[in-house]
Coordinates of C-alpha atoms in Angstrom, one line a residue:
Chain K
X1 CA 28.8 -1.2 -7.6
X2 CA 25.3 -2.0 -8.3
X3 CA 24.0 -4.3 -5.1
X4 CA 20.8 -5.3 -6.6
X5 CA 22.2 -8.6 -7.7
X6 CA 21.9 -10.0 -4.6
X7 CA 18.7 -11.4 -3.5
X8 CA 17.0 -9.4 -1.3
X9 CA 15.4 -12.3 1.7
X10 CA 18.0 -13.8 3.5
X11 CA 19.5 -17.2 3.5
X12 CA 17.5 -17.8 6.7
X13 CA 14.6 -17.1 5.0
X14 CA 15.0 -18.8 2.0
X15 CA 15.6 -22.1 4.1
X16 CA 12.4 -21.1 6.3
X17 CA 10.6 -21.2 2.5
X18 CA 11.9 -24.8 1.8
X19 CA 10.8 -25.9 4.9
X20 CA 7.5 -24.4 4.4
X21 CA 7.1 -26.1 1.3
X22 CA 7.8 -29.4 2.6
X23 CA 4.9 -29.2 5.5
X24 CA 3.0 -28.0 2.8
X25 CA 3.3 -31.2 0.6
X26 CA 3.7 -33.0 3.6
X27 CA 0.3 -32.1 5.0
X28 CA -1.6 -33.1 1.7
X29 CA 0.5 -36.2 1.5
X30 CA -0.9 -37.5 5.1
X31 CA -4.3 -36.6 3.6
X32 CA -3.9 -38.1 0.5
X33 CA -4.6 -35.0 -1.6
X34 CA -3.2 -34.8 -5.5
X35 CA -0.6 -32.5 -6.5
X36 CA -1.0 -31.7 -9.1
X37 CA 0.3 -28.8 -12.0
X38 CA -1.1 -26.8 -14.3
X39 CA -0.3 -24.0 -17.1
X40 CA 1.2 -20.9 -16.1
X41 CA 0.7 -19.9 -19.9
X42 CA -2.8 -20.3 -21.0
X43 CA -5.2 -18.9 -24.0
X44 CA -7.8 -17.2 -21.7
X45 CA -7.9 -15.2 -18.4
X46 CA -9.3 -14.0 -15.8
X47 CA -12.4 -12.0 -16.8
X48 CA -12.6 -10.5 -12.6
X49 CA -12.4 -6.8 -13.0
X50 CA -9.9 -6.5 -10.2
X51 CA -6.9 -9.0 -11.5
X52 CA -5.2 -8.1 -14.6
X53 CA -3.4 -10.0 -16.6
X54 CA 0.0 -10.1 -18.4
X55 CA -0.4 -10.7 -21.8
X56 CA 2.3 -12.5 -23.9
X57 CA 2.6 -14.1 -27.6
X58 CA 3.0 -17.4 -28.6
X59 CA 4.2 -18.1 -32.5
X60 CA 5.7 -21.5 -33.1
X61 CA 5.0 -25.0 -34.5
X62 CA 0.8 -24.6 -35.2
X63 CA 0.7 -21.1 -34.8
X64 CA 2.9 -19.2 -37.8
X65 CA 1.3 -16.0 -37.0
X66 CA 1.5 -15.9 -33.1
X67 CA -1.3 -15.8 -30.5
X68 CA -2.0 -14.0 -27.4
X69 CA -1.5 -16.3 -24.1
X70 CA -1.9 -14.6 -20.4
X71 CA 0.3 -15.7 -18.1
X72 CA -2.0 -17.0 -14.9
X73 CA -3.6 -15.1 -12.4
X74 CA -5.2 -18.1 -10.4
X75 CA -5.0 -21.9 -11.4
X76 CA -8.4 -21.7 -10.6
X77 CA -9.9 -22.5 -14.4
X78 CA -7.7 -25.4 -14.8
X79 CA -7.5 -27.0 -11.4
X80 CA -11.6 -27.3 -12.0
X81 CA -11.1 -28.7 -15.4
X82 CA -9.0 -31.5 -13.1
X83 CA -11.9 -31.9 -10.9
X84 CA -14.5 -32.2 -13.8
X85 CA -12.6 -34.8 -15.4
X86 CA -12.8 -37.1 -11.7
X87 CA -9.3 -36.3 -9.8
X88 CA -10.6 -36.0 -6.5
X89 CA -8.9 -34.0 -4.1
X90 CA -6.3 -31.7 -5.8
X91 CA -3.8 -29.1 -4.7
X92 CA -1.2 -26.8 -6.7
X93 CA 1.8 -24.5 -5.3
X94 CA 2.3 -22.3 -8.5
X95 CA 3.2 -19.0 -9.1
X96 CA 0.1 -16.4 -10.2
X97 CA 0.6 -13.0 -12.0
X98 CA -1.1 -10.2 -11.4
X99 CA -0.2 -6.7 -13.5
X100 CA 0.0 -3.6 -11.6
X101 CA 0.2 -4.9 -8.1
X102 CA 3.4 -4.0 -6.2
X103 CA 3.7 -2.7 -2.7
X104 CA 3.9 -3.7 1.0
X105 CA 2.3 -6.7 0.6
X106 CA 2.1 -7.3 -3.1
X107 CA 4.4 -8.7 -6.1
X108 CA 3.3 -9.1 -9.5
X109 CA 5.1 -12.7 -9.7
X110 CA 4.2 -14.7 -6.1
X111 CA 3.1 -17.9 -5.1
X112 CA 0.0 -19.4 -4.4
X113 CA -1.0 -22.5 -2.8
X114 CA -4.4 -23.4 -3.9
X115 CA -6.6 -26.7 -3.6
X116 CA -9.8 -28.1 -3.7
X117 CA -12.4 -30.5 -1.9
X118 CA -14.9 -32.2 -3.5
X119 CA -17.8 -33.0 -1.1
X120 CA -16.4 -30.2 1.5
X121 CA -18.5 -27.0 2.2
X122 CA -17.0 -23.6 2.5
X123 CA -17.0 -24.3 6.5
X124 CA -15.1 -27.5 6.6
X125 CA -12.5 -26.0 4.0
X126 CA -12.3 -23.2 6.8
X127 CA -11.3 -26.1 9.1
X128 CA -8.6 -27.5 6.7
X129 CA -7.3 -24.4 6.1
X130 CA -6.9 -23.4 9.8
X131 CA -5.2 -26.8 10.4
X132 CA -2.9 -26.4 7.4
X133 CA -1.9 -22.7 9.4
X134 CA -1.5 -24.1 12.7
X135 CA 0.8 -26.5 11.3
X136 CA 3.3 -23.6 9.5
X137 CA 2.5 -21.2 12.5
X138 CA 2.2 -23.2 15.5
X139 CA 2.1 -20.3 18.4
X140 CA -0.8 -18.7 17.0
X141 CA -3.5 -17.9 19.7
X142 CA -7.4 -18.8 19.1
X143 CA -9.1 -18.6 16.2
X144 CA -12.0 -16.6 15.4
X145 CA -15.2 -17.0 12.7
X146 CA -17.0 -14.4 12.1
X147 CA -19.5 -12.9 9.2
X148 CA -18.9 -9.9 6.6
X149 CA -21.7 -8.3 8.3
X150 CA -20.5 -9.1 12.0
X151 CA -17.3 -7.4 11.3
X152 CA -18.1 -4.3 9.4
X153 CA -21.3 -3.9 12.2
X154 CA -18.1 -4.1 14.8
X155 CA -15.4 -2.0 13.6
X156 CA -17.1 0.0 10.9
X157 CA -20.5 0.5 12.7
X158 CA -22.6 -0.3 9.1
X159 CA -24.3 -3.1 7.8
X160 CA -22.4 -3.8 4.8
X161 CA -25.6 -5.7 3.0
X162 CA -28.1 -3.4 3.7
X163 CA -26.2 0.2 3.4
X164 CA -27.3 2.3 0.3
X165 CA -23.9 4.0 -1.5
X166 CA -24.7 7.4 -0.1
X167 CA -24.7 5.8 3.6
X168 CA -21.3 4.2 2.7
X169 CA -20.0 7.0 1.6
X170 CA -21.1 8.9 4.8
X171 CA -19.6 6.2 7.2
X172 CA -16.1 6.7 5.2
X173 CA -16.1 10.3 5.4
X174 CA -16.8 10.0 8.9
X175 CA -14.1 8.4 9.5
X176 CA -11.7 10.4 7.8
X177 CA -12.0 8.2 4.2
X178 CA -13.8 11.0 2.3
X179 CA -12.4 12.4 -1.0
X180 CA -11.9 8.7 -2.0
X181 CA -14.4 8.5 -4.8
X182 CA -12.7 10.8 -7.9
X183 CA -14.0 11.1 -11.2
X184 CA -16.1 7.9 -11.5
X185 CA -17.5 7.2 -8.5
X186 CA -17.4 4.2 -6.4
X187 CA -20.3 2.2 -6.7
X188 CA -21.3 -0.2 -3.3
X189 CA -18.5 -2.6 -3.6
X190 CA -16.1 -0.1 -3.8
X191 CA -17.5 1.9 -0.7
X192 CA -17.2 -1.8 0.8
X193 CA -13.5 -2.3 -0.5
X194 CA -12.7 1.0 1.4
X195 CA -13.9 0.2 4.2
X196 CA -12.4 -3.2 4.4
X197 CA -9.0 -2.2 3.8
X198 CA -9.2 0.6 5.6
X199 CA -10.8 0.0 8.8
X200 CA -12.0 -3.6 9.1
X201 CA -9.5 -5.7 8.0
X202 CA -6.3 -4.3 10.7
X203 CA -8.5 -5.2 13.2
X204 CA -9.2 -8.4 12.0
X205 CA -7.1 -12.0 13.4
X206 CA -4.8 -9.9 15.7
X207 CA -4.3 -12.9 18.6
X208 CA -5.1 -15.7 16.0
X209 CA -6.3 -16.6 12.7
X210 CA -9.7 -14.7 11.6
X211 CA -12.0 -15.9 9.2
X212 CA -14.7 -14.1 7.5
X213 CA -17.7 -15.9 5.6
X214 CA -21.1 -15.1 3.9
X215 CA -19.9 -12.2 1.4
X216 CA -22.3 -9.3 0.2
X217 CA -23.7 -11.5 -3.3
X218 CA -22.2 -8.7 -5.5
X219 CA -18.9 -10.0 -4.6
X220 CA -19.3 -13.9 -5.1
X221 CA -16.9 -13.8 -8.0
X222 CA -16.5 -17.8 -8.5
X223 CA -18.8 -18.8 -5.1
X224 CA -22.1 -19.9 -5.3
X225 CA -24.8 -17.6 -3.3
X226 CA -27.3 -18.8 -0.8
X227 CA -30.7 -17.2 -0.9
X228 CA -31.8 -15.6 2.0
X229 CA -32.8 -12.1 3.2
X230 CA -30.2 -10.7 1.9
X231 CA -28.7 -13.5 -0.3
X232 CA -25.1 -14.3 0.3
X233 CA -22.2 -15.8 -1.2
X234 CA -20.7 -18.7 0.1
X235 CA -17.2 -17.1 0.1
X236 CA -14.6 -17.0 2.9
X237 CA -11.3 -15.0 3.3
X238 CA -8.8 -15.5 6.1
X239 CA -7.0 -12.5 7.9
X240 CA -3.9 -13.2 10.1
X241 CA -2.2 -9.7 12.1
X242 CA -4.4 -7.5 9.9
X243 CA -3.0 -9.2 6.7
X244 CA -5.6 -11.3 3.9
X245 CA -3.9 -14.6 3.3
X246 CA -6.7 -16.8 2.0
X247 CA -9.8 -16.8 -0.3
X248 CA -12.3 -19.7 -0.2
X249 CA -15.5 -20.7 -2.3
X250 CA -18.2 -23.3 -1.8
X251 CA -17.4 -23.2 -5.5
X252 CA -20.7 -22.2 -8.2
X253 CA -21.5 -25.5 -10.7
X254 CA -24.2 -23.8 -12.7
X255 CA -22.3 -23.0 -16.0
X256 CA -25.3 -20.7 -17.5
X257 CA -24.7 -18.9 -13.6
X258 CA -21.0 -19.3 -14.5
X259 CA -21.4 -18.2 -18.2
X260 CA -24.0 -14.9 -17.2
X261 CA -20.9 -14.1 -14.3
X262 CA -18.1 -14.0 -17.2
X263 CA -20.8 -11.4 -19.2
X264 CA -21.4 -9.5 -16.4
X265 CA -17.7 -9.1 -15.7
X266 CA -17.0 -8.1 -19.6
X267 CA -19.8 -5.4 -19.4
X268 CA -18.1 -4.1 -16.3
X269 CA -14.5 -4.0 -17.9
X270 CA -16.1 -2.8 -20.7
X271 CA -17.6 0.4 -19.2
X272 CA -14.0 0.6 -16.9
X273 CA -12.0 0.5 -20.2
X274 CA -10.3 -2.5 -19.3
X275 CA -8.8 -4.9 -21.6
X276 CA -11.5 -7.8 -22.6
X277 CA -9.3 -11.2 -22.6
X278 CA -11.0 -14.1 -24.0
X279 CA -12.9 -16.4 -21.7
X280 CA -11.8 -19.8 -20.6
X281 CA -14.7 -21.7 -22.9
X282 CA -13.0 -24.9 -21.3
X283 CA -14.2 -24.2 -18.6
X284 CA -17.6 -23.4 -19.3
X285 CA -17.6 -27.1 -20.6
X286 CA -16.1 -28.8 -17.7
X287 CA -18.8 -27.1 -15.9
X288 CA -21.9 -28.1 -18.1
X289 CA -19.7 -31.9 -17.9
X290 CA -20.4 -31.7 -14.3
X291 CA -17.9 -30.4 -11.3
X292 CA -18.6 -32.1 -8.4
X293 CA -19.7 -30.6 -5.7
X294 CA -16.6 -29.0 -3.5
X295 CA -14.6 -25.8 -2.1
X296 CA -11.9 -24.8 -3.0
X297 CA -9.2 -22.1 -1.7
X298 CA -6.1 -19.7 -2.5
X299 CA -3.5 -19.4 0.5
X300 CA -0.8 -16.8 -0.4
X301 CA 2.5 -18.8 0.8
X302 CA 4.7 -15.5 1.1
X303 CA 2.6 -14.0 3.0
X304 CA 2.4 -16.6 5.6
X305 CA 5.9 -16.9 4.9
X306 CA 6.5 -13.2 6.3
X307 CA 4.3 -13.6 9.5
X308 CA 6.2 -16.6 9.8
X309 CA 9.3 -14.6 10.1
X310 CA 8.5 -10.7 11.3
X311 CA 8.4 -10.2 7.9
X312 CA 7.6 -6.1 7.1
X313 CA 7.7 -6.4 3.4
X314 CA 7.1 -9.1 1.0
X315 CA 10.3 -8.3 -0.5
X316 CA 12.1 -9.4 2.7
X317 CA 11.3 -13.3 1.9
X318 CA 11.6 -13.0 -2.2
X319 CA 14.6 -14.2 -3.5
X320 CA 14.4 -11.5 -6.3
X321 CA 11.3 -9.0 -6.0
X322 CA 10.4 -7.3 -8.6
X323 CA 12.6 -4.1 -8.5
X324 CA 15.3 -7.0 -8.9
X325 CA 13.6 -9.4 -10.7
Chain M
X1 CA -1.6 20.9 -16.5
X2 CA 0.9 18.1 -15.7
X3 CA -0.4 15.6 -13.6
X4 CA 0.9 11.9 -12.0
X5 CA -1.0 8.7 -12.0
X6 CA -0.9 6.7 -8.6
X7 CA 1.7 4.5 -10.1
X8 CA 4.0 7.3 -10.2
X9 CA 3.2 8.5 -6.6
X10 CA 7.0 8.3 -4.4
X11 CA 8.3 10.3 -1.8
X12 CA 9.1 13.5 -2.2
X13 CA 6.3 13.8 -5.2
X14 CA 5.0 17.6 -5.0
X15 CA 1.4 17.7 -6.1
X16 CA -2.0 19.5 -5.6
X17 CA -4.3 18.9 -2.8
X18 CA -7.4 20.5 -1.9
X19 CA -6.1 23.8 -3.9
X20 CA -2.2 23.9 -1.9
X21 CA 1.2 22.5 -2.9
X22 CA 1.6 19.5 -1.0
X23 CA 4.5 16.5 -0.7
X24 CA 4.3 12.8 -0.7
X25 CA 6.0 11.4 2.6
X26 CA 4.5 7.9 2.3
X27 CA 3.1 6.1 -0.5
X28 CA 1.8 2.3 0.2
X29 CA -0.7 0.4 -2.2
X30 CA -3.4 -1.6 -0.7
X31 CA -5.6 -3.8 -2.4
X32 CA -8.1 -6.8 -1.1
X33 CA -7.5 -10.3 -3.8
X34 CA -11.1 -9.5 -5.1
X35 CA -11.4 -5.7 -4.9
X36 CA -10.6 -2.4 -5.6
X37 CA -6.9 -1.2 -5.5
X38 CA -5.9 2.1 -3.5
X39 CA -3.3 4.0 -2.9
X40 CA -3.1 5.4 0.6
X41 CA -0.6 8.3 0.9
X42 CA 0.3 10.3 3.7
X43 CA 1.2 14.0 2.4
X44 CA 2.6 17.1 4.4
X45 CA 1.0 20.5 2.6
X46 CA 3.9 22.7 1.9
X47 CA 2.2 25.9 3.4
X48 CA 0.9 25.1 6.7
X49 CA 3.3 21.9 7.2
X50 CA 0.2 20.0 8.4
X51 CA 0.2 16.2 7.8
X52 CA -2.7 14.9 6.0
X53 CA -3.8 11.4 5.0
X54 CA -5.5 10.7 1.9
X55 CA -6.5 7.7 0.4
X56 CA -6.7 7.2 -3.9
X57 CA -8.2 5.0 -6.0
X58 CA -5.2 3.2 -7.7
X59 CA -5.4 4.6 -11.4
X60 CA -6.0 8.1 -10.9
X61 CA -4.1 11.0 -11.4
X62 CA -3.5 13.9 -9.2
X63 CA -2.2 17.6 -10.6
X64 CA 1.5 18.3 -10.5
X65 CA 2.3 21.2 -8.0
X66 CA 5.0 23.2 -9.5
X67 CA 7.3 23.4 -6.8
X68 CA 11.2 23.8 -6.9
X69 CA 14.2 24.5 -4.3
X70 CA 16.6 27.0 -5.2
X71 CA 19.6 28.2 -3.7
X72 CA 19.1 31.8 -3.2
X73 CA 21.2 34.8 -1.8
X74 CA 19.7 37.1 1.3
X75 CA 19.9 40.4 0.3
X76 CA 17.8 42.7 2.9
X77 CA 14.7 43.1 4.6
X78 CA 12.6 46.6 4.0
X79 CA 10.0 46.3 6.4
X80 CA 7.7 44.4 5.0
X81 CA 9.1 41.6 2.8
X82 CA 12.7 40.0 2.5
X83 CA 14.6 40.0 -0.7
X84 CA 16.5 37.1 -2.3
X85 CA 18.8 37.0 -4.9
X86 CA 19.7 33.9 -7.5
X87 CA 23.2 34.3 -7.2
X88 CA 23.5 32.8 -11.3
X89 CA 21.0 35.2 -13.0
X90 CA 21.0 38.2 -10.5
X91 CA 16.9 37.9 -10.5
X92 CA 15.4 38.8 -7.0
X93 CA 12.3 37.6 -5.6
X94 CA 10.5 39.2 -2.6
X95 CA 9.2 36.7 0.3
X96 CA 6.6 37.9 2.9
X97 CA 6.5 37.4 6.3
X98 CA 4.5 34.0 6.0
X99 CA 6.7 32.7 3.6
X100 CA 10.1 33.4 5.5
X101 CA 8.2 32.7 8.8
X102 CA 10.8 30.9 12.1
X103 CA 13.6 31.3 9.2
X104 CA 13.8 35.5 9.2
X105 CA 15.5 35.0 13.2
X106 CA 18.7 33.5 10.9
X107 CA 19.0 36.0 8.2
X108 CA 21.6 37.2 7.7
X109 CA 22.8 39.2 4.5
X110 CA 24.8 37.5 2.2
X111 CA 24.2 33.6 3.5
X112 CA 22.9 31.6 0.6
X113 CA 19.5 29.9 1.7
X114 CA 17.1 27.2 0.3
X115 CA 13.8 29.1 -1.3
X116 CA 10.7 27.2 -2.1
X117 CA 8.9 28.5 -5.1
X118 CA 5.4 28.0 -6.0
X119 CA 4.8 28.3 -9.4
X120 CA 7.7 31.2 -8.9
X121 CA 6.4 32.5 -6.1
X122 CA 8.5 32.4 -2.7
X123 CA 6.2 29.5 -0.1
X124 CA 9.0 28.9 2.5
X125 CA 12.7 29.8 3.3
X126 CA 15.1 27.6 4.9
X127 CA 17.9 29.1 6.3
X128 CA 21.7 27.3 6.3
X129 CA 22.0 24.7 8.9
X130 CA 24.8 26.4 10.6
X131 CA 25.1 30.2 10.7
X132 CA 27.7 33.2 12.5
X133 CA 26.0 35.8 14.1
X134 CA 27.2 38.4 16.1
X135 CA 25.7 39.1 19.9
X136 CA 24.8 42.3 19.9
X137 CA 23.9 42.0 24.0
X138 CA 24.1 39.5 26.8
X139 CA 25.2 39.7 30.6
X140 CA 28.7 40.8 31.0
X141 CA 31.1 37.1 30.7
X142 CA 32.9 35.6 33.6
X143 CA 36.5 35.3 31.7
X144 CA 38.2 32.1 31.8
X145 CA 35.4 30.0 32.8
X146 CA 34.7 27.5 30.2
X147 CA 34.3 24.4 32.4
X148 CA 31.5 25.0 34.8
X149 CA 28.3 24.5 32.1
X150 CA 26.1 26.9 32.9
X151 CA 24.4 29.0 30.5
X152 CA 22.6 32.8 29.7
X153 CA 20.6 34.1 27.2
X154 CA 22.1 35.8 24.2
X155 CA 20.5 38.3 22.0
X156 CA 21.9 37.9 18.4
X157 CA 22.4 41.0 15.5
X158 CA 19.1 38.8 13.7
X159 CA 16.8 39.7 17.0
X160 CA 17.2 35.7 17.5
X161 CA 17.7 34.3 21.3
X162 CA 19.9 31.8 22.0
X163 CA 21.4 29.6 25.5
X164 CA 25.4 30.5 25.2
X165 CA 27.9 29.9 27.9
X166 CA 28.4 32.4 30.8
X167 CA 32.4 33.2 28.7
X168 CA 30.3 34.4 25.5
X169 CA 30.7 38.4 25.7
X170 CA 28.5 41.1 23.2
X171 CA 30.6 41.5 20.4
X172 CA 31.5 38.2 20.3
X173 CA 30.8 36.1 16.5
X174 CA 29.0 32.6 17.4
X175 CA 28.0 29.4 15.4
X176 CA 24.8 28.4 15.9
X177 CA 22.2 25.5 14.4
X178 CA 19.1 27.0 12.8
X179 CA 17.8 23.6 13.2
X180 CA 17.7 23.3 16.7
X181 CA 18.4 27.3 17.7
X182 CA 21.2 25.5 19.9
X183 CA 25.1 27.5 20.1
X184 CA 27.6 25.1 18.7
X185 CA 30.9 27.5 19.3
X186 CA 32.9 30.7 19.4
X187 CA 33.6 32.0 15.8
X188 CA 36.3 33.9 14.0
X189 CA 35.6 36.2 11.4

């Protein structure tokens, strides 16, 4: 008989979920931070080249003839929205969709914890966000900060702002990452993706948690970028056992800087032949409103849910992955 | 030319790498929130048996390698190749000496073996996991001793070598594991 009714974590894990939840809530609680809720179904999407969306159709009462809606891929657009309008501090545990990523650590369908700080930087989120961990992972050893271009200099031996795409290309061969590129090339920031995946990030946070700041600016996607020699973005991830469980911004509040990031994204999808979804104009006029000045960050709960229990797969604490969903 | 995207990539997958038929043994997709997705496959090349690991760009597609196992009857060796029969539509193939390789030690005519063709070409033999041979020579036996454990070597009608007990005489039929090269027993015809 076909077993694939049953869910696939265990009932040990599942309760280990519930009770992550509740620190969750009951952390933001003490700190007197707004849940909040958002749509999962919304009229635009993400225009970031690297998260695709699913695409459904809505036909009903005001729409006879039926209307695209993407199902979310961040609550990102609308938890801003929330921010512009004067909520204050704001956080969200919702699931995000993401089409065409499945694997070791990826479902299409998981859940995201996500919240904002109006008046934090990027650097005091980072402090937040390491408390929030210590509390659901209590054993973990020290932490660790340390820049994009700290860690690719230590465990790639590049500097990841400076290095033309031939150099990156060279350092990836020499390490056994050539015959990547294919057809169309990789450009910088995929040389840099390589890399990272590859060899930066399973060194990165083995004792405790790891956080790296000051992205190349090509990558700021939603962060604002602080000029320098090079300019940087003020954009943080977290790595925990070789594993990324968190994106932060010092989030952008130019919306013409906002609105020229959406067009370059388009023209990149564009020459990818990707799917163009319409862009969140709502957004764009929160932002030209006013969004207070804050940071904001993504936490992926089931992967912190799987280092909290030995996890190997994210399948092992989903009720119902995708091959059973 | 058939070809597979990255999404179809599984174990057991044959494709083309770097000009030889190849296997997917691992598959796992990696991709950072913000970046590029990849596919980073571990693959063993079907004509050297080397592992290799190769990393692609999620999306792309790599060329089929037409590769198939068939069940094939040994038929005899000339000298320079080894003949196979399909025992369903009587069409025989040749293998050479690269192709038939540690397997050629376990041939014996008649025994039905696994053939790996390359776009019909013979890449690799596998021989059954068990096989009876006879031992064509060995030291004289010691009769009756089958409890002390110790052990000689054996040569079989194939040219193979094999550890048998000191009871196994010449003439005698044994099973043995092409697997391991280890005797398992005494058999009868």
């Amino acid at each position: 008989m076909n077993g694939d009714w049953r869910p696939a974590a265990s009932l040990r894990v599942l309760r280990r979920r519930a009770a992550m939840l509740a620190e969750v809530r009951a952390f933001f609680a003490a700190r007197r931070v707004l849940e909040v809720e958002t749509p999962l179904l919304s009229a635009a999407a993400a225009s970031d080249p690297a998260v695709e969306s699913f695409v459904t159709c809505y036909a009903g009462p005001g729409v006879a003839s039926g209307c695209s809606m993407y199902l979310n891929g961040s609550p990102e657009f609308a938890m801003k929205r929330l921010l512009a309008a004067g909520s204050g501090p704001i956080y969200q545990i919702c699931k995000a969709f993401r089409q065409g990523e499945a694997g070791r650590h990826h479902n299409p369908e998981f859940t995201l914890l996500e919240w904002y700080r109006p008046g934090f930087d990027h650097r005091l989120l980072m402090d937040e966000v390491e408390e929030l961990l210590r509390v659901l992972l209590p054993d973990l050893g020290g932490g660790e900060r340390l820049s994009y271009r700290e860690a690719f200099r230590r465990h790639a031996g590049i500097d990841p702002l400076t290095a033309e795409e031939q150099e990156l290309a060279k350092c990836a061969a020499s390490h056994g990452l050539g015959g990547v590129a294919g057809p169309d090339g990789m450009g910088v920031d995929g040389w840099l993706d390589l890399l990272m995946s590859h060899l930066v990030q399973p060194r990165l946070g083995r004792e405790g948690p790891c956080f790296l700041f000051d992205y190349p600016a090509s990558q700021a996607a939603l962060a604002r970028i602080r000029p320098g020699t090079p300019p940087v973005a003020e954009r943080f991830e977290l790595f925990l056992r070789g594993v990324e469980l968190a994106n932060g911004f010092h989030e952008l509040l130019d919306h013409e800087e906002q609105r020229r990031r959406f067009d370059a994204d388009l023209q990149r999808r564009a020459r990818a032949g990707q799917p163009l979804p319409p862009l969140d104009r709502n957004l764009l006029a929160a932002l030209s409103h006013g969004l207070p000045s804050c940071s904001g960050v993504a936490l992926g709960l089931d992967r912190v849910l799987m280092l909290m229990c030995g996890a190997e797969e994210i399948g092992e604490v989903l009720a119902f992955p995708i091959g059973r969903a | 030319m058939a070809s597979y995207s990255t999404n179809e990539f599984r174990r057991g997958l044959k494709v083309m790498l770097d000009s030889d038929p190849a296997v997917i043994i691992e598959n796992e997709f990696v991709k950072p929130g913000k970046g590029q997705a990849f596919n980073r496959v571990k693959l063993r090349n079907l004509k050297s048996g080397r592992v290799i690991e190769r990393t692609f760009k999620s999306g792309e597609s790599i060329e089929a390698a037409d590769v198939v196992e068939t069940e094939m009857q040994y038929l005899y060796n000339d000298g320079a190749a080894w003949h196979f029969m399909d025992p369903e539509s009587y069409e025989q193939i040749a293998a050479d000496e690269t192709a038939v390789a540690d397997a050629k030690q376990w041939l014996k005519e008649q025994d039905l073996c696994t053939v790996t063709l390359w776009n019909g070409a013979p890449l690799s033999v596998t021989p059954p996991n068990h096989v009876v041979l006879e031992v064509t020579s060995t030291e004289p036996g010691i009769r009756g001793d089958t409890a002390t454990g110790g052990t000689k070597p054996a040569t079989l009608e194939t040219g193979a070598v094999v550890q048998v007990p000191l009871f196994v005489n010449e003439g005698d039929l044994i099973k043995v594991d092409t697997r391991s090269g280890e005797y398992l027993s005494r058999a009868r015809e």
